[in-house]
XYZ file of C-alpha atoms in Angstrom:
740
model
C 1.251 -22.221 25.643
C -2.353 -21.357 24.773
C -3.088 -20.802 28.477
C -0.043 -18.551 28.739
C -1.216 -16.604 25.687
C -4.721 -16.229 27.139
C -3.386 -14.841 30.421
C -0.886 -12.573 28.671
C -3.624 -10.997 26.547
C -5.938 -10.542 29.518
C -3.208 -8.922 31.613
C -2.250 -6.729 28.643
C -5.858 -5.551 28.466
C -5.830 -4.731 32.167
C -2.551 -2.791 31.799
C -3.803 -0.841 28.768
C -7.093 0.008 30.478
C -5.224 1.134 33.587
C -2.847 3.233 31.456
C -5.806 5.009 29.830
C -7.467 5.642 33.195
C -4.312 6.699 35.034
C -3.251 9.041 32.224
C -6.637 10.761 32.352
C -6.584 11.001 36.158
C -3.091 12.493 36.020
C -4.467 15.446 34.051
C -6.874 16.169 36.918
C -4.600 15.576 39.895
C -1.555 17.168 38.225
C 0.601 14.630 40.012
C 3.497 12.845 38.336
C 2.871 9.510 40.039
C -0.244 8.598 38.096
C 1.303 9.673 34.823
C 4.417 7.560 35.455
C 2.158 4.653 36.355
C 0.257 5.096 33.079
C 3.496 5.019 31.112
C 4.580 1.854 32.913
C 1.191 0.369 32.043
C 1.898 0.959 28.353
C 5.325 -0.682 28.656
C 3.851 -3.656 30.524
C 1.096 -4.069 27.932
C 3.725 -4.088 25.176
C 5.693 -6.872 26.863
C 2.572 -8.946 27.513
C 1.301 -8.643 23.937
C 4.755 -9.663 22.697
C 4.503 -12.727 24.957
C 1.092 -13.573 23.450
C 2.517 -13.274 19.919
C 5.385 -15.603 20.868
C 2.921 -18.119 22.341
C 0.804 -18.158 19.178
C 3.856 -18.459 16.916
C 5.013 -21.378 19.052
C 1.678 -23.040 18.354
C 2.126 -22.587 14.606
C 5.711 -23.846 14.543
C 4.948 -26.920 16.699
C 1.720 -27.811 14.797
C -0.561 -27.392 17.796
C -3.794 -28.028 15.882
C -5.864 -27.857 19.061
C -5.680 -24.079 18.508
C -8.314 -23.008 15.973
C -5.982 -20.414 14.433
C -3.312 -23.055 13.826
C -5.864 -25.574 12.538
C -7.423 -23.186 10.001
C -4.226 -21.539 8.697
C -1.476 -24.141 8.957
C -0.816 -27.804 8.217
C 1.870 -30.421 8.783
C 3.254 -30.065 5.237
C 3.224 -26.261 5.247
C 6.781 -24.844 4.911
C 8.143 -23.139 8.026
C 8.124 -19.552 6.645
C 4.422 -19.882 5.872
C 3.735 -21.343 9.305
C 5.279 -18.222 10.821
C 3.426 -15.950 8.402
C 0.132 -17.727 9.070
C -0.108 -15.514 12.177
C -1.611 -12.749 10.023
C -3.396 -15.081 7.606
C -6.432 -15.220 9.884
C -8.762 -12.791 11.560
C -7.667 -13.223 15.174
C -3.951 -13.347 14.394
C -4.055 -10.185 12.305
C -5.780 -8.287 15.115
C -3.129 -9.565 17.511
C -0.468 -8.274 15.105
C -2.240 -4.868 15.075
C -2.177 -4.798 18.881
C 1.480 -5.852 18.984
C 2.626 -3.156 16.536
C 0.551 -0.511 18.325
C 1.824 -1.449 21.761
C 5.416 -1.459 20.489
C 5.046 1.968 18.903
C 3.338 3.301 22.015
C 6.199 2.019 24.145
C 8.702 3.770 21.857
C 6.748 7.035 22.191
C 6.747 6.713 25.984
C 10.480 5.978 26.181
C 11.561 8.694 23.724
C 9.404 11.377 25.372
C 10.292 10.788 29.025
C 11.858 14.223 29.331
C 10.022 16.240 26.682
C 6.505 17.102 25.566
C 5.447 16.791 29.194
C 2.338 18.932 28.722
C 1.104 16.692 25.906
C 2.229 13.267 27.142
C -0.645 12.491 29.572
C -3.188 12.933 26.789
C -0.971 11.170 24.238
C -0.707 8.147 26.534
C -4.455 8.340 27.179
C -5.310 8.216 23.450
C -2.790 5.479 22.647
C -3.983 3.377 25.580
C -7.632 3.725 24.531
C -6.864 2.500 21.007
C -4.753 -0.309 22.460
C -7.557 -1.252 24.840
C -10.030 -1.491 21.971
C -7.888 -3.949 20.030
C -7.136 -5.969 23.143
C -10.881 -6.201 23.865
C -11.290 -7.633 20.362
C -8.505 -10.183 20.822
C -9.753 -11.193 24.286
C -13.507 -11.445 23.797
C -14.543 -11.285 20.128
C -11.742 -12.801 18.020
C -9.371 -14.567 20.376
C -6.341 -16.154 18.672
C -6.212 -18.769 21.434
C -9.641 -20.337 20.917
C -9.157 -24.097 21.040
C -10.949 -27.234 19.946
C -10.352 -30.990 19.969
C -6.983 -32.524 19.194
C -6.529 -32.798 15.410
C -3.881 -34.618 13.383
C -3.592 -31.996 10.647
C -4.836 -28.570 9.677
C -6.604 -27.002 6.715
C -3.564 -24.913 5.757
C -3.024 -21.390 4.535
C -4.875 -20.234 1.449
C -2.612 -21.199 -1.492
C -2.693 -17.667 -2.889
C -1.109 -16.447 0.336
C 1.834 -18.832 -0.003
C 4.017 -16.246 -1.622
C 7.074 -14.392 -0.379
C 5.533 -10.970 -1.010
C 2.351 -11.900 0.795
C 4.381 -12.849 3.854
C 5.805 -9.316 4.171
C 2.978 -7.316 2.560
C 0.449 -7.442 5.470
C 2.961 -6.527 8.231
C 4.239 -3.669 6.056
C 0.702 -2.373 5.541
C -0.001 -2.682 9.248
C 3.089 -0.650 10.093
C 1.541 2.082 7.964
C -1.976 1.728 9.346
C -0.874 1.613 12.974
C 1.797 4.273 12.624
C -0.786 6.971 11.918
C -2.081 6.448 15.470
C 0.959 8.351 16.790
C 0.428 11.703 14.987
C -3.303 11.335 15.657
C -2.637 10.992 19.396
C -0.337 14.029 19.346
C -2.940 16.003 17.408
C -5.722 15.165 19.875
C -3.409 16.007 22.787
C -2.620 19.369 21.175
C -6.331 20.102 20.838
C -7.145 19.130 24.416
C -4.285 21.177 25.885
C -4.801 24.067 23.428
C -1.156 23.805 22.317
C -2.041 23.979 18.649
C 1.200 25.442 17.318
C 3.609 23.475 15.165
C 5.380 21.403 17.833
C 2.894 18.513 17.753
C 3.381 17.783 14.047
C 7.088 18.647 13.991
C 7.585 16.106 16.786
C 5.707 13.442 14.848
C 6.935 14.293 11.340
C 9.182 11.254 11.196
C 6.376 9.068 12.553
C 4.089 10.391 9.817
C 6.727 9.859 7.131
C 7.442 6.389 8.529
C 3.737 5.451 8.367
C 3.226 6.994 4.929
C 6.347 5.233 3.667
C 5.381 1.763 4.903
C 1.780 2.103 3.788
C 2.945 3.116 0.307
C 5.480 0.289 0.124
C 2.817 -2.114 1.392
C 0.503 -1.008 -1.420
C 3.244 -1.603 -3.996
C 4.065 -5.012 -2.488
C 0.403 -5.955 -2.607
C 0.239 -4.866 -6.244
C 3.277 -6.979 -7.089
C 1.796 -9.956 -5.241
C -1.449 -9.609 -7.212
C 0.560 -9.320 -10.419
C 2.643 -12.468 -9.975
C 0.192 -14.619 -8.002
C -3.387 -14.073 -9.167
C -2.602 -14.649 -12.842
C -4.818 -11.946 -14.342
C -1.997 -9.874 -15.786
C -2.764 -6.752 -13.748
C -1.760 -5.231 -10.436
C -4.612 -2.910 -9.443
C -8.334 -3.640 -9.828
C -9.889 -1.025 -7.504
C -10.700 -3.903 -5.191
C -12.262 -2.771 -1.853
C -9.254 -3.878 0.186
C -6.848 -2.192 -2.242
C -8.920 0.975 -1.899
C -8.911 0.665 1.885
C -5.122 1.017 1.926
C -5.047 3.742 -0.736
C -7.414 6.144 1.078
C -5.341 6.740 4.252
C -2.203 6.949 2.100
C -3.781 9.737 0.038
C -4.907 11.564 3.176
C -1.478 11.126 4.736
C 0.110 12.556 1.585
C -2.183 15.594 1.815
C -1.291 16.027 5.492
C 2.470 15.860 4.842
C 2.146 18.641 2.281
C -0.292 20.902 4.120
C 1.670 20.973 7.398
C 4.457 22.708 5.477
C 2.142 25.689 5.138
C 1.417 25.718 8.870
C 5.134 25.441 9.664
C 6.179 28.234 7.283
C 3.121 30.512 7.250
C 0.933 29.522 10.214
C -1.901 28.647 7.808
C -4.377 25.742 7.453
C -4.357 24.739 11.130
C -7.978 23.528 11.093
C -7.380 21.701 7.833
C -4.307 19.913 9.188
C -6.145 18.713 12.268
C -9.003 17.524 10.069
C -6.590 15.662 7.801
C -4.860 13.743 10.590
C -8.238 12.802 12.090
C -9.458 11.556 8.695
C -6.175 9.732 8.046
C -6.404 7.811 11.314
C -10.110 7.054 10.861
C -9.488 5.770 7.333
C -6.656 3.584 8.651
C -9.103 2.061 11.132
C -11.708 1.786 8.375
C -9.148 0.024 6.176
C -8.433 -2.542 8.874
C -12.166 -2.999 9.399
C -12.831 -3.449 5.675
C -9.958 -5.910 5.296
C -10.937 -8.127 8.185
C -14.680 -7.777 8.694
C -15.712 -9.461 5.449
C -18.561 -6.991 4.834
C -17.366 -6.494 1.240
C -16.212 -9.343 -0.957
C -12.585 -8.998 -2.005
C -9.937 -11.147 -3.643
C -7.465 -9.781 -1.075
C -9.557 -10.514 2.005
C -9.219 -14.045 3.331
C -10.727 -13.658 6.766
C -14.249 -12.939 7.986
C -15.755 -12.556 11.446
C -18.322 -10.742 13.539
C -16.095 -7.813 14.538
C -18.057 -5.428 12.312
C -20.340 -3.871 14.968
C -17.470 -3.294 17.407
C -15.398 -1.604 14.719
C -18.352 0.497 13.596
C -18.938 1.778 17.135
C -15.260 2.517 17.724
C -14.904 4.256 14.375
C -18.040 6.332 14.953
C -17.034 7.406 18.456
C -13.504 8.255 17.312
C -14.608 10.241 14.274
C -17.433 12.231 15.817
C -15.657 12.681 19.143
C -12.592 14.088 17.372
C -14.701 16.419 15.237
C -16.556 17.742 18.305
C -13.229 18.450 20.008
C -12.006 20.150 16.827
C -15.079 22.410 16.722
C -14.614 23.328 20.381
C -11.039 24.415 19.646
C -11.645 26.447 16.482
C -10.661 29.661 18.258
C -7.214 28.181 18.946
C -6.722 27.200 15.305
C -6.972 30.556 13.581
C -4.553 31.073 10.708
C -1.750 33.572 11.202
C -1.676 34.597 7.528
C -3.941 34.719 4.512
C -3.507 33.493 0.986
C -2.624 36.493 -1.196
C -2.935 35.029 -4.690
C -4.189 31.999 -6.539
C -0.866 32.056 -8.415
C 1.313 31.181 -5.433
C 2.904 28.204 -3.743
C 0.314 28.411 -0.978
C -2.452 28.005 -3.554
C -0.649 25.107 -5.266
C -0.463 23.313 -1.902
C -4.176 23.930 -1.409
C -5.055 22.598 -4.876
C -2.764 19.630 -4.245
C -4.727 18.880 -1.077
C -8.042 19.282 -2.861
C -7.019 16.730 -5.490
C -5.731 14.197 -2.973
C -8.742 14.505 -0.690
C -11.095 14.519 -3.684
C -9.635 11.271 -5.018
C -9.813 9.697 -1.536
C -13.442 10.822 -1.095
C -14.385 9.461 -4.526
C -12.731 6.125 -3.814
C -14.527 5.961 -0.445
C -17.906 6.682 -2.022
C -17.497 4.212 -4.876
C -16.114 1.521 -2.559
C -18.972 1.753 -0.076
C -21.721 2.469 -2.633
C -22.655 -1.238 -3.003
C -23.306 -1.360 0.765
C -25.286 1.887 0.673
C -27.304 0.685 -2.320
C -28.059 -2.672 -0.722
C -29.166 -1.017 2.533
C -31.361 1.519 0.739
C -32.883 -0.529 -2.094
C -32.129 -4.157 -1.299
C -30.134 -4.454 -4.538
C -26.363 -4.812 -4.578
C -24.652 -2.704 -7.249
C -21.165 -3.583 -8.495
C -18.701 -0.728 -8.981
C -15.997 -1.947 -11.342
C -12.695 -0.443 -12.491
C -14.212 1.566 -15.392
C -16.123 3.950 -13.098
C -13.080 4.394 -10.824
C -10.865 5.155 -13.826
C -13.406 7.502 -15.390
C -13.522 9.686 -12.281
C -9.971 9.458 -10.957
C -7.729 9.598 -14.039
C -8.465 13.289 -14.864
C -7.880 14.224 -11.211
C -4.659 12.217 -11.144
C -3.402 14.020 -14.278
C -4.094 17.409 -12.696
C -2.326 16.216 -9.532
C 0.677 15.230 -11.649
C 0.699 18.770 -13.077
C 0.693 20.241 -9.558
C 3.636 18.022 -8.586
C 5.660 19.979 -11.119
C 4.228 23.416 -10.307
C 4.294 23.346 -6.491
C 8.051 23.270 -5.802
C 8.926 26.072 -8.258
C 6.145 28.623 -8.027
C 6.874 31.588 -5.747
C 5.498 32.071 -2.243
C 2.814 34.744 -1.690
C 2.406 35.790 -5.342
C 4.107 34.611 -8.517
C 5.245 37.214 -11.020
C 5.634 36.973 -14.775
C 9.401 36.800 -14.276
C 8.983 33.884 -11.857
C 6.921 31.984 -14.407
C 9.377 32.678 -17.215
C 12.426 31.743 -15.160
C 11.020 28.590 -13.574
C 8.535 27.171 -16.070
C 9.609 28.086 -19.602
C 11.973 25.140 -20.098
C 9.758 22.545 -18.289
C 6.699 23.761 -20.243
C 8.553 23.367 -23.549
C 9.631 19.850 -22.549
C 6.025 18.970 -21.672
C 4.561 20.435 -24.888
C 7.101 18.730 -27.147
C 6.528 15.429 -25.301
C 2.784 15.774 -25.820
C 3.208 16.455 -29.543
C 5.602 13.527 -29.914
C 3.361 10.991 -28.206
C 0.207 12.205 -29.968
C 2.010 11.760 -33.292
C 3.074 8.268 -32.217
C -0.584 7.446 -31.513
C -1.159 8.027 -35.249
C -4.536 7.010 -36.587
C -5.935 6.375 -33.103
C -5.358 10.039 -32.138
C -7.092 11.284 -35.306
C -10.080 8.994 -34.764
C -10.298 10.042 -31.111
C -10.232 13.746 -32.020
C -13.038 13.208 -34.524
C -14.986 11.286 -31.890
C -14.625 14.155 -29.406
C -15.990 16.729 -31.868
C -18.862 14.468 -32.964
C -19.792 13.776 -29.342
C -19.680 17.487 -28.438
C -22.017 18.422 -31.311
C -24.321 15.540 -30.372
C -24.226 16.555 -26.672
C -22.992 13.039 -25.902
C -20.701 13.658 -22.927
C -20.136 9.943 -22.361
C -18.728 9.750 -25.878
C -16.445 12.699 -25.144
C -14.909 10.903 -22.159
C -14.579 7.658 -24.151
C -12.677 9.460 -26.909
C -10.527 11.388 -24.431
C -9.139 8.111 -23.088
C -6.881 7.894 -26.155
C -5.125 11.095 -25.071
C -4.651 10.113 -21.415
C -1.311 8.277 -21.957
C 0.240 11.101 -24.071
C -0.948 13.628 -21.470
C 0.584 11.534 -18.696
C 3.914 11.240 -20.537
C 3.915 14.973 -21.297
C 3.228 15.878 -17.667
C 5.907 13.396 -16.604
C 8.373 15.210 -18.849
C 7.251 18.527 -17.340
C 7.803 17.298 -13.768
C 11.164 15.698 -14.604
C 12.299 18.964 -16.126
C 11.287 20.971 -13.038
C 13.178 18.594 -10.733
C 16.284 18.516 -12.929
C 16.175 22.311 -13.157
C 16.071 22.656 -9.372
C 18.951 20.221 -8.845
C 20.964 21.942 -11.574
C 20.481 25.370 -9.991
C 21.389 24.085 -6.540
C 24.561 22.349 -7.738
C 25.560 25.378 -9.843
C 25.088 27.701 -6.868
C 27.345 25.555 -4.634
C 29.904 25.232 -7.411
C 30.093 29.007 -7.847
C 30.046 29.744 -4.100
C 32.393 27.044 -2.794
C 34.183 25.813 -5.926
C 32.949 22.240 -5.329
C 33.001 19.590 -8.035
C 29.494 18.781 -9.382
C 29.097 15.430 -7.608
C 30.470 16.800 -4.336
C 28.148 19.783 -4.627
C 25.192 17.473 -5.286
C 25.931 15.301 -2.255
C 26.363 18.236 0.109
C 23.319 19.988 -1.321
C 21.107 16.996 -0.573
C 22.688 16.296 2.809
C 22.151 19.831 4.116
C 18.416 19.796 3.332
C 17.368 16.164 3.157
C 13.656 16.897 3.533
C 13.520 19.195 0.512
C 15.658 17.194 -1.892
C 14.325 13.861 -0.668
C 10.861 15.212 -1.438
C 11.966 15.936 -5.017
C 13.217 12.358 -5.340
C 9.836 11.105 -4.063
C 8.161 13.208 -6.757
C 10.367 11.567 -9.379
C 9.405 8.136 -8.051
C 5.717 9.062 -8.248
C 6.170 10.185 -11.857
C 7.938 6.940 -12.811
C 5.070 4.967 -11.239
C 2.575 7.011 -13.287
C 4.501 6.253 -16.485
C 4.400 2.526 -15.737
C 0.684 2.593 -14.946
C -0.216 4.628 -18.043
C 1.804 2.543 -20.523
C 0.920 -0.894 -19.134
C -2.780 -0.032 -18.902
C -3.206 1.646 -22.275
C -1.037 -0.531 -24.519
C -1.429 -3.998 -23.013
C -2.068 -6.880 -25.427
C -3.867 -10.096 -24.431
C -4.863 -13.429 -25.972
C -6.360 -16.709 -24.700
C -5.698 -19.891 -26.690
C -5.970 -23.660 -26.205
C -3.027 -25.576 -27.652
C -1.468 -29.041 -27.448
C 2.229 -29.703 -26.766
C 4.458 -28.392 -29.627
C 1.818 -25.767 -30.456
C 2.611 -22.056 -30.811
C 0.892 -18.821 -29.740
C 1.757 -15.519 -31.455
C 1.068 -12.056 -30.027
C 2.558 -8.592 -30.668
C 5.833 -9.802 -32.168
C 6.245 -12.660 -29.672
C 5.999 -16.377 -30.433
C 5.561 -18.854 -27.574
C 6.090 -22.567 -28.232
C 4.565 -25.051 -25.793
C 7.385 -27.629 -25.631
C 5.709 -30.048 -23.229
C 4.717 -30.647 -19.618
C 5.532 -32.676 -16.555
C 3.627 -33.563 -13.388
C 4.948 -32.918 -9.874
C 3.832 -33.623 -6.281
C 5.682 -31.233 -3.942
C 5.055 -29.775 -0.481
C 1.237 -29.754 -0.243
C 0.236 -29.610 -3.921
C 0.257 -31.425 -7.258
C 1.212 -29.416 -10.324
C 1.146 -29.574 -14.092
C 4.310 -27.710 -15.099
C 4.256 -26.373 -18.668
C 7.597 -25.860 -20.431
C 7.690 -22.897 -22.815
C 10.109 -21.304 -25.284
C 9.688 -17.605 -26.084
C 10.844 -15.765 -29.209
C 10.801 -11.955 -29.398
C 10.809 -10.285 -32.820
C 12.267 -13.437 -34.369
C 15.032 -14.081 -31.823
C 15.121 -16.507 -28.910
C 14.824 -14.761 -25.533
C 13.791 -17.225 -22.819
C 12.682 -20.637 -21.640
C 9.924 -20.416 -19.050
C 7.844 -22.662 -16.832
C 4.262 -21.902 -15.783
C 2.298 -24.110 -13.406
C -1.262 -24.981 -12.638
C -1.429 -26.304 -9.077
C -4.036 -28.237 -7.136
C -3.780 -28.230 -3.332
C -5.616 -31.360 -2.081
C -7.748 -31.113 1.052
C -5.739 -33.238 3.464
C -8.743 -33.678 5.751
C -9.873 -36.480 3.403
C -7.859 -39.479 4.696
C -7.890 -41.358 1.373
C -6.617 -38.299 -0.487
C -3.981 -37.543 2.146
C -2.589 -41.075 2.070
C -2.506 -41.138 -1.736
C -0.722 -37.796 -1.853
C 1.942 -38.886 0.663
C 2.498 -42.140 -1.276
C 2.945 -40.161 -4.487
C 5.397 -37.724 -2.890
C 7.481 -40.669 -1.707
C 7.939 -41.791 -5.334
C 9.596 -38.498 -6.322
C 13.176 -39.100 -7.426
C 12.468 -42.734 -8.322
C 11.036 -44.272 -11.506
C 9.713 -41.305 -13.560
C 6.977 -43.365 -15.230
C 5.640 -44.684 -11.907
C 5.815 -41.187 -10.391
C 3.846 -39.645 -13.284
C 1.275 -42.464 -13.255
C 0.779 -42.009 -9.505
C 0.159 -38.237 -9.947
C -2.333 -38.949 -12.726
C -4.038 -41.321 -10.302
C -4.214 -38.449 -7.797
C -5.983 -36.260 -10.363
C -8.455 -39.079 -11.013
C -8.996 -39.594 -7.264
C -9.688 -35.880 -6.762
C -12.276 -35.992 -9.555
C -13.964 -39.057 -8.036
C -14.043 -37.605 -4.510
C -15.515 -34.332 -5.783
C -18.250 -36.287 -7.509
C -19.014 -38.126 -4.277
C -18.796 -35.087 -1.974
C -20.618 -32.723 -4.308
C -17.974 -30.044 -3.696
C -14.352 -29.280 -4.423
C -11.743 -31.227 -2.462
C -8.828 -29.153 -3.739
C -7.869 -25.486 -4.004
C -6.477 -24.421 -7.398
C -3.731 -21.850 -7.882
C -1.336 -20.824 -10.629
C 2.304 -19.902 -10.883
C 2.720 -17.510 -13.779
C 5.739 -17.295 -16.070
C 7.163 -13.846 -16.790
C 9.938 -12.788 -19.142
C 11.199 -9.272 -18.402
C 12.839 -7.301 -21.201
C 15.633 -4.932 -20.189
C 17.902 -5.274 -23.204
C 18.913 -2.012 -24.857
C 19.137 -3.946 -28.130
C 15.339 -3.607 -28.319
C 14.678 -0.219 -26.644
C 11.023 -0.219 -27.722
C 10.513 -3.210 -25.406
C 12.513 -1.895 -22.453
C 10.843 -2.736 -19.080
C 8.218 -4.845 -20.858
C 6.813 -8.147 -19.542
C 5.759 -11.223 -21.510
C 3.311 -12.814 -19.064
C 1.844 -16.349 -19.251
C -0.900 -17.904 -17.123
C -1.949 -21.565 -17.592
C -5.737 -21.521 -17.107
C -6.010 -25.294 -17.366
C -3.792 -28.270 -18.190
C -5.056 -31.782 -18.935
C -2.800 -34.092 -16.857
C -3.319 -36.991 -19.263
C -2.938 -35.363 -22.715
C -1.087 -32.143 -21.860
C -3.538 -29.955 -23.762
C -3.375 -26.516 -22.123
C -5.342 -23.301 -22.136
C -3.004 -20.295 -21.897
C -3.735 -16.660 -21.197
C -0.880 -14.510 -22.511
C -0.234 -10.798 -21.952
C 2.293 -8.313 -23.241
C 2.584 -5.524 -20.641
C 4.644 -2.584 -21.977
C 6.775 -0.621 -19.482
C 5.079 -2.280 -16.511
C 8.424 -2.521 -14.709
C 8.537 1.273 -14.472
C 5.945 0.780 -11.740
C 8.430 -1.188 -9.627
C 11.348 1.116 -10.578
C 9.267 4.022 -9.294
C 8.739 2.157 -6.052
C 12.500 1.878 -5.504
C 12.909 5.602 -6.209
C 10.124 6.351 -3.714
C 11.906 4.236 -1.108
C 15.150 6.127 -1.654
C 13.505 9.552 -1.518
C 11.429 8.745 1.553
C 14.526 7.357 3.296
C 16.271 10.690 2.705
C 13.307 12.549 4.196
C 13.211 10.338 7.297
C 16.971 10.469 7.871
C 17.794 12.481 11.028
C 18.689 16.123 10.536
C 20.829 17.585 13.334
C 19.838 21.195 12.620
C 16.124 20.408 12.576
C 16.481 18.415 15.808
C 18.180 21.337 17.558
C 15.487 23.784 16.414
C 12.750 21.416 17.565
C 14.407 20.822 20.948
C 14.667 24.580 21.495
C 10.978 25.037 20.678
C 9.990 22.169 22.971
C 12.111 23.569 25.824
C 10.255 26.870 25.556
C 6.922 25.044 25.435
C 7.785 22.905 28.493
C 8.843 25.987 30.485
C 5.517 27.608 29.680
C 3.700 24.420 30.749
C 5.594 24.349 34.036
């Protein structure tokens, strides 16, 4: 199968290269034959890459350890789902996945545009085929997934932290987002080359853009949840380089989705929109590069290789080549209207874009600053979460404000009547929310206010920002109330209008209102989801409690109204690991709420024959005499310690399985959506003495609730709209007649 995979990838490269060449030649010869041949080349490349993926998966499932990818990321004892998911656990496999998703999307574009967008399609195919060729060059010559070695009895296995359900679906979801932005980028470049810079190129790809933005956002949330439940540190976002790499194109894509509305409605911001889609695609490539090149250390990055120079060249050529083309087409991108007032919806869209791009630029600078510093001075500087939060939180709060303002402020120029009618009630809701939450802060708010004034008089601006942090959560909650009120007000007005006009019942009116303009109302739902996410982030970050304590069995840890009793422990040998499972009882405000289990696992290195044999013997005892089983596991722990002393290095990989109690009971509303979170940092397998790290994370589940709301809203936006399709088809028919 490895030989089949090798040939499939090589033939796919030949087909992609031919597609790129033939598509370009078809623009010179003006003949349809070359263009049809280029499209067939894309389809052939898609089928061949799919064959290569099947061949590699076959190697994983059948334990073909002669393949280096299988040897490094799978093992005999690895469960089947993780053998399948090991495809994207390594460098070469993840690049193959990138190529497979891209070729599949390219094939869909070719098939769905056989009879439309004929003026753009040669250049679209050309761009898609070039990107495909680049990734196939990587998988053929630099990071081949079919590199082989000697026959081996077992493999190293997947990193234990990746053996998680969410991690199995998180990378493919992210890649759908990363790769999906290639489609609107290709349409944008084709529009520039052919000088067809109207609105057809982005209207055609709107669903592709929404699809990519949606999956990238969901991938980010999945990755956050994986970090939360797997890494054991009680958080979900650490401004890690790989986290940032996925956030930056998502922010740019969000800016693009908003700014193209201005071009569609007013013919404005054409240059800006082209710039945004170029930057979005380049940041998607940069994100893939950062994730897989290993140039920056990251807890999320488990693969390194020498693909860095190739990626750097491709990224540089793409970025500067696109910008040169953009400059050459500036005359074709002149706006058809001008902004009349700062107090207008046009201006709110512009400020929205400035915030999103500003946050993305800041994240890019702070993420890459350690590399820049090391190259310039030879010293590596660490940029931790505090600096990211210091810069980005004020911008994020202003962005949250604009989320409420943008949909309600008038086009062209807002009047005093417009402000009174649309913003009086939401502003009152926001102000009263701010007052309420500042009062609830109590003494902390008073001390922070005093600190601000003292720092201002002392010209200590760092002290001002430190004191302002106390007011960030109340500001966030107040702005959340403001945005909620604007959305509710809009839905109320829409339903009332349909009720008065058609006599429809409220729920019927609501359903028909949303169905007739899914983009608009789905966008409002997305805004609500974003606000709910912000609430979860603000509360869980500002009010989290934490303690670390060492206790023996029957001991108790108390924190923030909770009491956790360590009832005891047991030892297990399962799958490919040994575990000390701690048994816990949790009391909340004096009443029993849960029994939990948290584990500290050791994954033995099965390449040590003595350790492998001992582990298999121990597993065989499971279900038999409990005393003999426990004694055998304790012997395994002792053997691991002895082997590490002899080898001078670790012969196991540690991991943890956290225990989480989620509070959703309305009997204790102050704890609604709160998590009691336990991580065993260490457990003595002979005495049971354990070191626990315990967190109380208030309202953290609002983060995941917001994700579900985002999914629902984005699904509404992506859902086909018959009226929009007819308008687009009419515009494309006119454009194709002009091209003919």
